[in-house]
């Protein structure tokens, strides 16, 4: 067994076990995880420094999850745009294919909170149907492998799937969405990256939410991926009490760029039931982005998006730098709040 497999196997999944490590209310955690399962491994647990810190909040069950009546179970309506089970075809030229039902950790704010760890079933048959659908739709040029976490599959299983996607002539790029470089970086082994690099153009989008997640282990994992020629992007979620501050996000984005990860999206937290306590207002996000855009390398600035409830897809939401538009000129503002007049042609 590889190191990552044994770390994963020893993950904490019960309140009693967790209480051996952290000062929790065992009863409360036990009750919460009957609805929303918990999984946390020794590596990610070791990043917690104190109660309710940004790492704790992402991983440790909170009784507010159960009393939350806001939001939706499937806010993005992924089921509706799903022509075959575990495949979402929402945009013209690309699809999301769920190939794994497991994650290295069950993030408390997860959009697929109701599915991950419980109701998500990936089988040979669902994958076969997904591939058949992609094969039959020549407009699909981009296939995003997601889950759960695709990088929790064994190298062989993952290679089998990637190889079959690659064999479809009209598929140009393959993307993998994974939180493993953050939550279980030991998984990114030299053997895995040797395998992945055979299937270029292949992109990996990772998911870091706080600079403290960028440990030496995580940086080494990202480095191995980048050295295999894999372009890396990061998708963060704006989370109340975790990273809803300019200084935290500025540091996160700059540190990601310094390890060859391009900040790609910052999401407003989805309206998912059981995660209401993580949500921030839209203007909180646009205000933070207004202070970041221009203050740090443009390369480090992600697009701030809302994945709209009801399945309207991702919509960029600013910050808006246009103050006014007239016939002869338009007026802009920058991160320092200066007023900048520009002539119209
Ligand atoms: C996010 C997402 C994509 C990919 O969107 P990009 O903007 O191209 O990164 C594709 N399909 C679905 C269903 C998605 O949610
Ligand atoms: S790794 Fe991603 S899919 Fe899995 S629980 Fe966390 S946010 Fe959800």
Short mmCIF file of C-alpha atoms and ligand atoms in Angstrom, two decimals:
data_model
loop_
_atom_site.label_atom_id
_atom_site.label_comp_id
_atom_site.label_asym_id
_atom_site.label_seq_id
_atom_site.Cartn_x
_atom_site.Cartn_y
_atom_site.Cartn_z
CA UNK A 1 0.00 0.00 0.00
CA UNK A 2 1.26 3.46 -0.81
CA UNK A 3 1.67 6.14 1.84
CA UNK A 4 -1.28 8.17 0.62
CA UNK A 5 -3.51 5.13 0.70
CA UNK A 6 -2.68 4.39 4.30
CA UNK A 7 -3.20 8.05 5.32
CA UNK A 8 -6.55 7.96 3.59
CA UNK A 9 -7.53 4.65 5.10
CA UNK A 10 -6.88 5.97 8.60
CA UNK A 11 -9.05 9.04 8.08
CA UNK A 12 -11.19 10.10 11.00
CA UNK A 13 -14.86 9.49 10.29
CA UNK A 14 -16.47 9.28 13.72
CA UNK A 15 -17.07 11.82 16.48
CA UNK A 16 -15.36 9.64 19.10
CA UNK A 17 -12.19 9.42 17.06
CA UNK A 18 -12.21 13.15 16.39
CA UNK A 19 -12.61 13.86 20.10
CA UNK A 20 -9.26 12.17 20.68
CA UNK A 21 -7.64 15.00 18.75
CA UNK A 22 -9.77 18.12 19.12
CA UNK A 23 -11.91 19.77 21.81
CA UNK A 24 -15.29 19.11 20.19
CA UNK A 25 -18.81 18.53 21.42
CA UNK A 26 -18.95 14.82 20.59
CA UNK A 27 -22.73 14.59 20.70
CA UNK A 28 -23.14 17.52 18.34
CA UNK A 29 -20.61 16.23 15.83
CA UNK A 30 -22.16 12.75 15.96
CA UNK A 31 -25.56 14.21 15.18
CA UNK A 32 -24.27 16.39 12.34
CA UNK A 33 -22.42 13.63 10.58
CA UNK A 34 -25.47 11.39 10.49
CA UNK A 35 -26.75 13.84 7.85
CA UNK A 36 -23.50 15.12 6.38
CA UNK A 37 -20.63 12.67 6.70
CA UNK A 38 -17.20 13.66 7.95
CA UNK A 39 -13.83 12.61 6.71
CA UNK A 40 -10.56 14.18 7.74
CA UNK A 41 -7.10 12.71 7.48
CA UNK A 42 -4.08 13.11 9.73
CA UNK A 43 -2.33 15.43 7.28
CA UNK A 44 -5.12 17.99 6.97
CA UNK A 45 -5.90 17.67 10.69
CA UNK A 46 -2.30 18.61 11.45
CA UNK A 47 -2.85 22.00 9.80
CA UNK A 48 -5.37 23.01 12.47
CA UNK A 49 -3.75 25.33 15.00
CA UNK A 50 -6.70 26.34 17.11
CA UNK A 51 -10.44 26.00 17.51
CA UNK A 52 -12.47 27.54 14.67
CA UNK A 53 -9.45 28.59 12.66
CA UNK A 54 -9.79 28.63 8.84
CA UNK A 55 -8.65 25.02 8.53
CA UNK A 56 -10.94 23.79 11.32
CA UNK A 57 -13.95 25.51 9.78
CA UNK A 58 -13.47 23.80 6.42
CA UNK A 59 -13.18 20.31 7.87
CA UNK A 60 -14.90 20.03 11.25
CA UNK A 61 -18.69 19.55 11.41
CA UNK A 62 -20.66 22.47 12.82
CA UNK A 63 -24.11 22.17 14.38
CA UNK A 64 -25.26 25.10 12.23
CA UNK A 65 -25.26 22.70 9.27
CA UNK A 66 -28.35 20.97 10.61
CA UNK A 67 -30.42 24.04 11.43
CA UNK A 68 -29.78 25.72 8.09
CA UNK A 69 -33.03 25.98 6.16
CA UNK A 70 -31.71 28.28 3.45
CA UNK A 71 -30.45 27.22 0.09
CA UNK A 72 -31.02 24.15 -2.04
CA UNK A 73 -29.88 20.56 -2.00
CA UNK A 74 -28.74 20.75 -5.61
CA UNK A 75 -28.31 24.52 -6.09
CA UNK A 76 -26.73 24.24 -9.53
CA UNK A 77 -29.37 21.81 -10.78
CA UNK A 78 -26.69 19.55 -12.12
CA UNK A 79 -29.27 16.77 -12.35
CA UNK A 80 -31.42 18.72 -14.79
CA UNK A 81 -28.61 19.23 -17.29
CA UNK A 82 -27.61 15.62 -16.97
CA UNK A 83 -28.41 13.63 -20.13
CA UNK A 84 -26.84 10.53 -18.60
CA UNK A 85 -26.17 9.88 -14.94
CA UNK A 86 -23.01 11.58 -13.55
CA UNK A 87 -22.49 13.74 -16.64
CA UNK A 88 -23.50 17.41 -16.83
CA UNK A 89 -23.69 19.08 -20.23
CA UNK A 90 -24.52 22.72 -19.56
CA UNK A 91 -22.26 24.67 -21.89
CA UNK A 92 -22.05 24.08 -25.63
CA UNK A 93 -18.55 22.66 -25.97
CA UNK A 94 -17.71 21.00 -22.66
CA UNK A 95 -18.99 18.51 -20.13
CA UNK A 96 -18.42 17.61 -16.53
CA UNK A 97 -18.02 13.87 -15.92
CA UNK A 98 -18.07 12.49 -12.38
CA UNK A 99 -15.63 9.60 -12.22
CA UNK A 100 -15.11 9.16 -8.49
CA UNK A 101 -17.50 9.13 -5.58
CA UNK A 102 -14.93 9.82 -2.89
CA UNK A 103 -12.99 12.82 -1.62
CA UNK A 104 -9.95 12.88 0.63
CA UNK A 105 -11.96 15.16 2.92
CA UNK A 106 -15.58 16.14 3.09
CA UNK A 107 -15.50 19.93 2.99
CA UNK A 108 -18.26 21.36 5.14
CA UNK A 109 -19.22 23.94 2.50
CA UNK A 110 -19.36 21.53 -0.43
CA UNK A 111 -21.92 22.20 -3.15
CA UNK A 112 -22.42 18.48 -3.58
CA UNK A 113 -22.79 18.09 0.18
CA UNK A 114 -25.82 15.85 -0.15
CA UNK A 115 -24.09 13.52 -2.57
CA UNK A 116 -20.44 13.31 -1.75
CA UNK A 117 -19.79 10.52 0.73
CA UNK A 118 -23.34 9.18 0.48
CA UNK A 119 -25.46 9.28 -2.66
CA UNK A 120 -22.91 9.64 -5.41
CA UNK A 121 -22.55 6.33 -7.24
CA UNK A 122 -19.89 5.96 -9.85
CA UNK A 123 -19.73 2.59 -11.54
CA UNK A 124 -18.16 1.10 -14.66
CA UNK A 125 -21.56 1.42 -16.23
CA UNK A 126 -22.04 5.18 -15.48
CA UNK A 127 -18.57 5.87 -16.85
CA UNK A 128 -19.26 3.81 -19.93
CA UNK A 129 -22.49 5.74 -20.55
CA UNK A 130 -20.73 9.06 -20.04
CA UNK A 131 -18.03 8.17 -22.54
CA UNK A 132 -20.61 6.98 -25.02
CA UNK A 133 -22.41 10.32 -24.71
CA UNK A 134 -19.18 12.24 -25.30
CA UNK A 135 -18.38 10.01 -28.28
CA UNK A 136 -21.79 10.77 -29.74
CA UNK A 137 -21.53 14.56 -29.36
CA UNK A 138 -18.89 15.99 -31.62
CA UNK A 139 -19.33 19.51 -30.25
CA UNK A 140 -17.63 18.44 -27.00
CA UNK A 141 -14.02 19.59 -27.11
CA UNK A 142 -13.31 19.81 -23.39
CA UNK A 143 -13.97 17.07 -20.81
CA UNK A 144 -13.71 17.91 -17.13
CA UNK A 145 -13.21 14.94 -14.85
CA UNK A 146 -14.63 15.60 -11.42
CA UNK A 147 -16.42 13.82 -8.59
CA UNK A 148 -15.76 13.34 -5.75
CA UNK A 149 -12.10 13.51 -6.50
CA UNK A 150 -10.69 11.81 -9.62
CA UNK A 151 -7.21 11.64 -8.09
CA UNK A 152 -8.45 9.24 -5.42
CA UNK A 153 -8.76 6.56 -8.07
CA UNK A 154 -5.81 4.24 -8.45
CA UNK A 155 -3.30 5.18 -11.15
CA UNK A 156 -4.47 2.26 -13.29
CA UNK A 157 -8.15 3.02 -13.00
CA UNK A 158 -7.58 6.72 -13.71
CA UNK A 159 -5.38 5.94 -16.70
CA UNK A 160 -8.01 3.65 -18.12
CA UNK A 161 -10.59 6.46 -17.98
CA UNK A 162 -8.29 9.20 -19.26
CA UNK A 163 -7.08 6.93 -22.05
CA UNK A 164 -10.64 6.30 -23.16
CA UNK A 165 -11.44 10.03 -23.16
CA UNK A 166 -8.24 10.74 -25.09
CA UNK A 167 -9.21 8.15 -27.69
CA UNK A 168 -12.29 10.20 -28.63
CA UNK A 169 -11.15 12.15 -31.68
CA UNK A 170 -13.06 15.39 -31.15
CA UNK A 171 -11.99 15.84 -27.51
CA UNK A 172 -9.22 18.43 -27.51
CA UNK A 173 -8.50 19.01 -23.86
CA UNK A 174 -8.97 17.05 -20.66
CA UNK A 175 -9.23 18.76 -17.30
CA UNK A 176 -9.12 17.19 -13.86
CA UNK A 177 -10.65 18.99 -10.91
CA UNK A 178 -9.04 17.85 -7.67
CA UNK A 179 -8.66 18.97 -4.08
CA UNK A 180 -6.11 16.29 -3.35
CA UNK A 181 -3.03 18.53 -3.77
CA UNK A 182 -4.49 20.49 -0.85
CA UNK A 183 -6.05 17.82 1.34
CA UNK A 184 -3.78 14.83 0.63
CA UNK A 185 -0.70 16.04 -1.29
CA UNK A 186 1.08 12.71 -0.72
CA UNK A 187 -1.21 11.36 -3.45
CA UNK A 188 0.69 13.29 -6.12
CA UNK A 189 3.37 10.66 -6.62
CA UNK A 190 6.02 10.62 -9.36
CA UNK A 191 4.23 7.60 -10.85
CA UNK A 192 0.96 9.54 -11.08
CA UNK A 193 2.54 12.52 -12.81
CA UNK A 194 4.45 10.21 -15.19
CA UNK A 195 1.13 8.70 -16.16
CA UNK A 196 -0.74 12.02 -16.52
CA UNK A 197 1.86 13.61 -18.75
CA UNK A 198 1.18 11.03 -21.46
CA UNK A 199 -2.27 12.52 -22.06
CA UNK A 200 -1.55 16.16 -22.85
CA UNK A 201 -3.10 18.63 -23.33
CA UNK A 202 -4.23 17.91 -19.78
CA UNK A 203 -4.99 20.57 -17.20
CA UNK A 204 -5.46 20.23 -13.46
CA UNK A 205 -7.54 22.63 -11.45
CA UNK A 206 -6.83 22.50 -7.74
CA UNK A 207 -8.71 23.97 -4.80
CA UNK A 208 -6.92 25.97 -2.11
CA UNK A 209 -8.84 28.41 0.05
CA UNK A 210 -6.28 29.65 2.55
CA UNK A 211 -2.51 30.39 2.43
CA UNK A 212 -1.96 28.05 5.38
CA UNK A 213 -2.93 25.17 3.12
CA UNK A 214 0.16 25.84 1.01
CA UNK A 215 2.50 23.72 3.10
CA UNK A 216 5.84 22.32 1.96
CA UNK A 217 4.09 19.03 1.13
CA UNK A 218 1.42 20.79 -0.93
CA UNK A 219 4.01 22.89 -2.76
CA UNK A 220 6.03 19.78 -3.57
CA UNK A 221 2.91 18.12 -4.99
CA UNK A 222 2.10 21.17 -7.13
CA UNK A 223 5.70 21.28 -8.28
CA UNK A 224 5.56 17.67 -9.44
CA UNK A 225 2.42 18.39 -11.45
CA UNK A 226 3.87 21.55 -12.99
CA UNK A 227 7.11 19.73 -13.82
CA UNK A 228 5.02 17.21 -15.76
CA UNK A 229 3.97 20.12 -17.98
CA UNK A 230 0.48 20.28 -16.52
CA UNK A 231 -0.93 23.81 -16.45
CA UNK A 232 -2.39 24.40 -13.01
CA UNK A 233 -5.35 26.58 -12.10
CA UNK A 234 -6.92 27.18 -8.72
CA UNK A 235 -10.58 27.48 -7.84
CA UNK A 236 -11.27 29.03 -4.44
CA UNK A 237 -14.54 29.54 -2.67
CA UNK A 238 -15.12 32.77 -0.78
CA UNK A 239 -16.00 31.52 2.70
CA UNK A 240 -17.13 33.52 5.67
CA UNK A 241 -14.70 33.17 8.56
CA UNK A 242 -12.17 31.35 6.37
CA UNK A 243 -10.90 33.71 3.70
CA UNK A 244 -13.31 36.66 3.42
CA UNK A 245 -10.53 39.23 3.87
CA UNK A 246 -8.40 41.11 1.37
CA UNK A 247 -5.11 40.32 3.08
CA UNK A 248 -5.81 36.57 3.21
CA UNK A 249 -6.84 36.28 -0.43
CA UNK A 250 -4.04 38.52 -1.64
CA UNK A 251 -1.52 36.30 0.11
CA UNK A 252 -3.20 33.12 -1.17
CA UNK A 253 -3.27 34.27 -4.79
CA UNK A 254 0.34 35.52 -4.79
CA UNK A 255 1.61 32.35 -3.13
CA UNK A 256 -0.26 30.18 -5.62
CA UNK A 257 1.24 32.05 -8.54
CA UNK A 258 4.69 31.65 -7.03
CA UNK A 259 4.27 27.86 -7.24
CA UNK A 260 3.02 28.02 -10.85
CA UNK A 261 -0.68 27.84 -10.08
CA UNK A 262 -2.79 30.44 -11.85
CA UNK A 263 -5.75 31.61 -9.71
CA UNK A 264 -8.63 30.85 -12.06
CA UNK A 265 -11.95 31.37 -10.29
CA UNK A 266 -13.08 32.74 -6.97
CA UNK A 267 -16.63 31.52 -6.34
CA UNK A 268 -19.23 33.16 -4.22
CA UNK A 269 -20.27 30.34 -1.85
CA UNK A 270 -23.18 28.47 -3.41
CA UNK A 271 -26.63 28.53 -1.86
CA UNK A 272 -26.33 24.98 -0.64
CA UNK A 273 -28.42 23.78 2.27
CA UNK A 274 -26.33 23.08 5.35
CA UNK A 275 -23.66 25.60 4.43
CA UNK A 276 -25.47 28.88 4.98
CA UNK A 277 -23.02 29.95 7.68
CA UNK A 278 -20.26 30.12 5.05
CA UNK A 279 -22.05 32.46 2.70
CA UNK A 280 -21.00 36.06 2.20
CA UNK A 281 -22.78 38.81 0.35
CA UNK A 282 -22.02 39.55 -3.26
CA UNK A 283 -20.78 43.02 -2.32
CA UNK A 284 -18.34 41.55 0.20
CA UNK A 285 -16.78 39.69 -2.73
CA UNK A 286 -16.79 42.55 -5.20
CA UNK A 287 -15.28 44.88 -2.61
CA UNK A 288 -12.45 42.44 -1.90
CA UNK A 289 -11.82 41.97 -5.62
CA UNK A 290 -11.80 45.72 -6.20
CA UNK A 291 -8.97 46.04 -3.71
CA UNK A 292 -7.05 43.11 -5.17
CA UNK A 293 -7.27 43.84 -8.90
CA UNK A 294 -4.33 46.14 -9.65
CA UNK A 295 -2.70 45.76 -6.25
CA UNK A 296 -1.05 42.45 -7.18
CA UNK A 297 0.15 40.85 -10.43
CA UNK A 298 -2.71 40.56 -12.87
CA UNK A 299 -1.68 36.93 -13.33
CA UNK A 300 -2.61 36.33 -9.68
CA UNK A 301 -6.13 37.71 -9.97
CA UNK A 302 -8.92 35.17 -10.54
CA UNK A 303 -12.29 35.87 -12.09
CA UNK A 304 -14.92 36.31 -9.40
CA UNK A 305 -17.99 34.26 -10.37
CA UNK A 306 -21.36 33.19 -9.11
CA UNK A 307 -22.47 29.72 -10.11
CA UNK A 308 -26.12 30.63 -10.42
CA UNK A 309 -28.84 28.61 -8.72
CA UNK A 310 -31.16 26.97 -11.18
CA UNK A 311 -28.43 25.93 -13.58
CA UNK A 312 -27.69 29.22 -15.36
CA UNK A 313 -23.99 28.48 -15.12
CA UNK A 314 -21.09 30.61 -13.93
CA UNK A 315 -21.51 34.33 -14.29
CA UNK A 316 -18.64 36.78 -13.72
CA UNK A 317 -19.68 39.48 -11.27
CA UNK A 318 -17.13 42.19 -11.30
CA UNK A 319 -15.83 44.16 -9.51
CA UNK A 320 -17.29 46.84 -11.69
CA UNK A 321 -14.73 49.50 -12.50
CA UNK A 322 -16.97 51.55 -14.80
CA UNK A 323 -18.39 54.53 -12.90
CA UNK A 324 -20.30 56.12 -15.76
CA UNK A 325 -20.66 56.04 -19.53
CA UNK A 326 -21.42 59.11 -21.61
CA UNK A 327 -21.44 59.87 -25.34
CA UNK A 328 -17.98 61.40 -25.28
CA UNK A 329 -16.25 59.74 -22.41
CA UNK A 330 -16.51 56.98 -19.87
CA UNK A 331 -15.24 57.17 -16.33
CA UNK A 332 -13.37 54.38 -14.60
CA UNK A 333 -11.97 53.78 -11.16
CA UNK A 334 -8.97 51.71 -10.09
CA UNK A 335 -7.93 49.83 -6.97
CA UNK A 336 -6.80 53.08 -5.34
CA UNK A 337 -10.19 54.65 -5.93
CA UNK A 338 -8.85 57.19 -8.44
CA UNK A 339 -11.33 58.62 -10.96
CA UNK A 340 -10.07 58.06 -14.52
CA UNK A 341 -11.69 59.69 -17.56
CA UNK A 342 -11.28 57.99 -20.95
CA UNK A 343 -12.49 59.45 -24.27
CA UNK A 344 -14.89 57.44 -26.43
CA UNK A 345 -13.91 57.22 -30.10
C1 LIG B 1 -17.79 24.81 -14.16
C2 LIG B 1 -18.35 23.93 -15.15
C3 LIG B 1 -17.73 23.75 -16.39
C4 LIG B 1 -16.43 24.42 -16.77
O1 LIG B 1 -16.58 25.82 -16.87
P1 LIG B 1 -15.37 26.71 -17.34
O2 LIG B 1 -15.88 28.09 -17.17
O3 LIG B 1 -15.07 26.35 -18.75
O4 LIG B 1 -14.21 26.41 -16.45
C5 LIG B 1 -18.33 22.90 -17.29
N1 LIG B 1 -19.49 22.28 -17.02
C6 LIG B 1 -20.12 22.45 -15.84
C7 LIG B 1 -21.41 21.76 -15.60
C8 LIG B 1 -19.57 23.27 -14.87
O5 LIG B 1 -20.19 23.43 -13.69
S1 LIG B 2 -13.08 18.01 -2.27
FE1 LIG B 2 -14.53 19.18 -3.55
S2 LIG B 2 -16.19 17.72 -4.05
FE2 LIG B 2 -15.03 16.89 -2.33
S3 LIG B 2 -16.09 17.57 -0.47
FE3 LIG B 2 -14.46 19.07 -0.88
S4 LIG B 2 -15.45 20.67 -2.13
FE4 LIG B 2 -16.79 18.83 -2.19
#
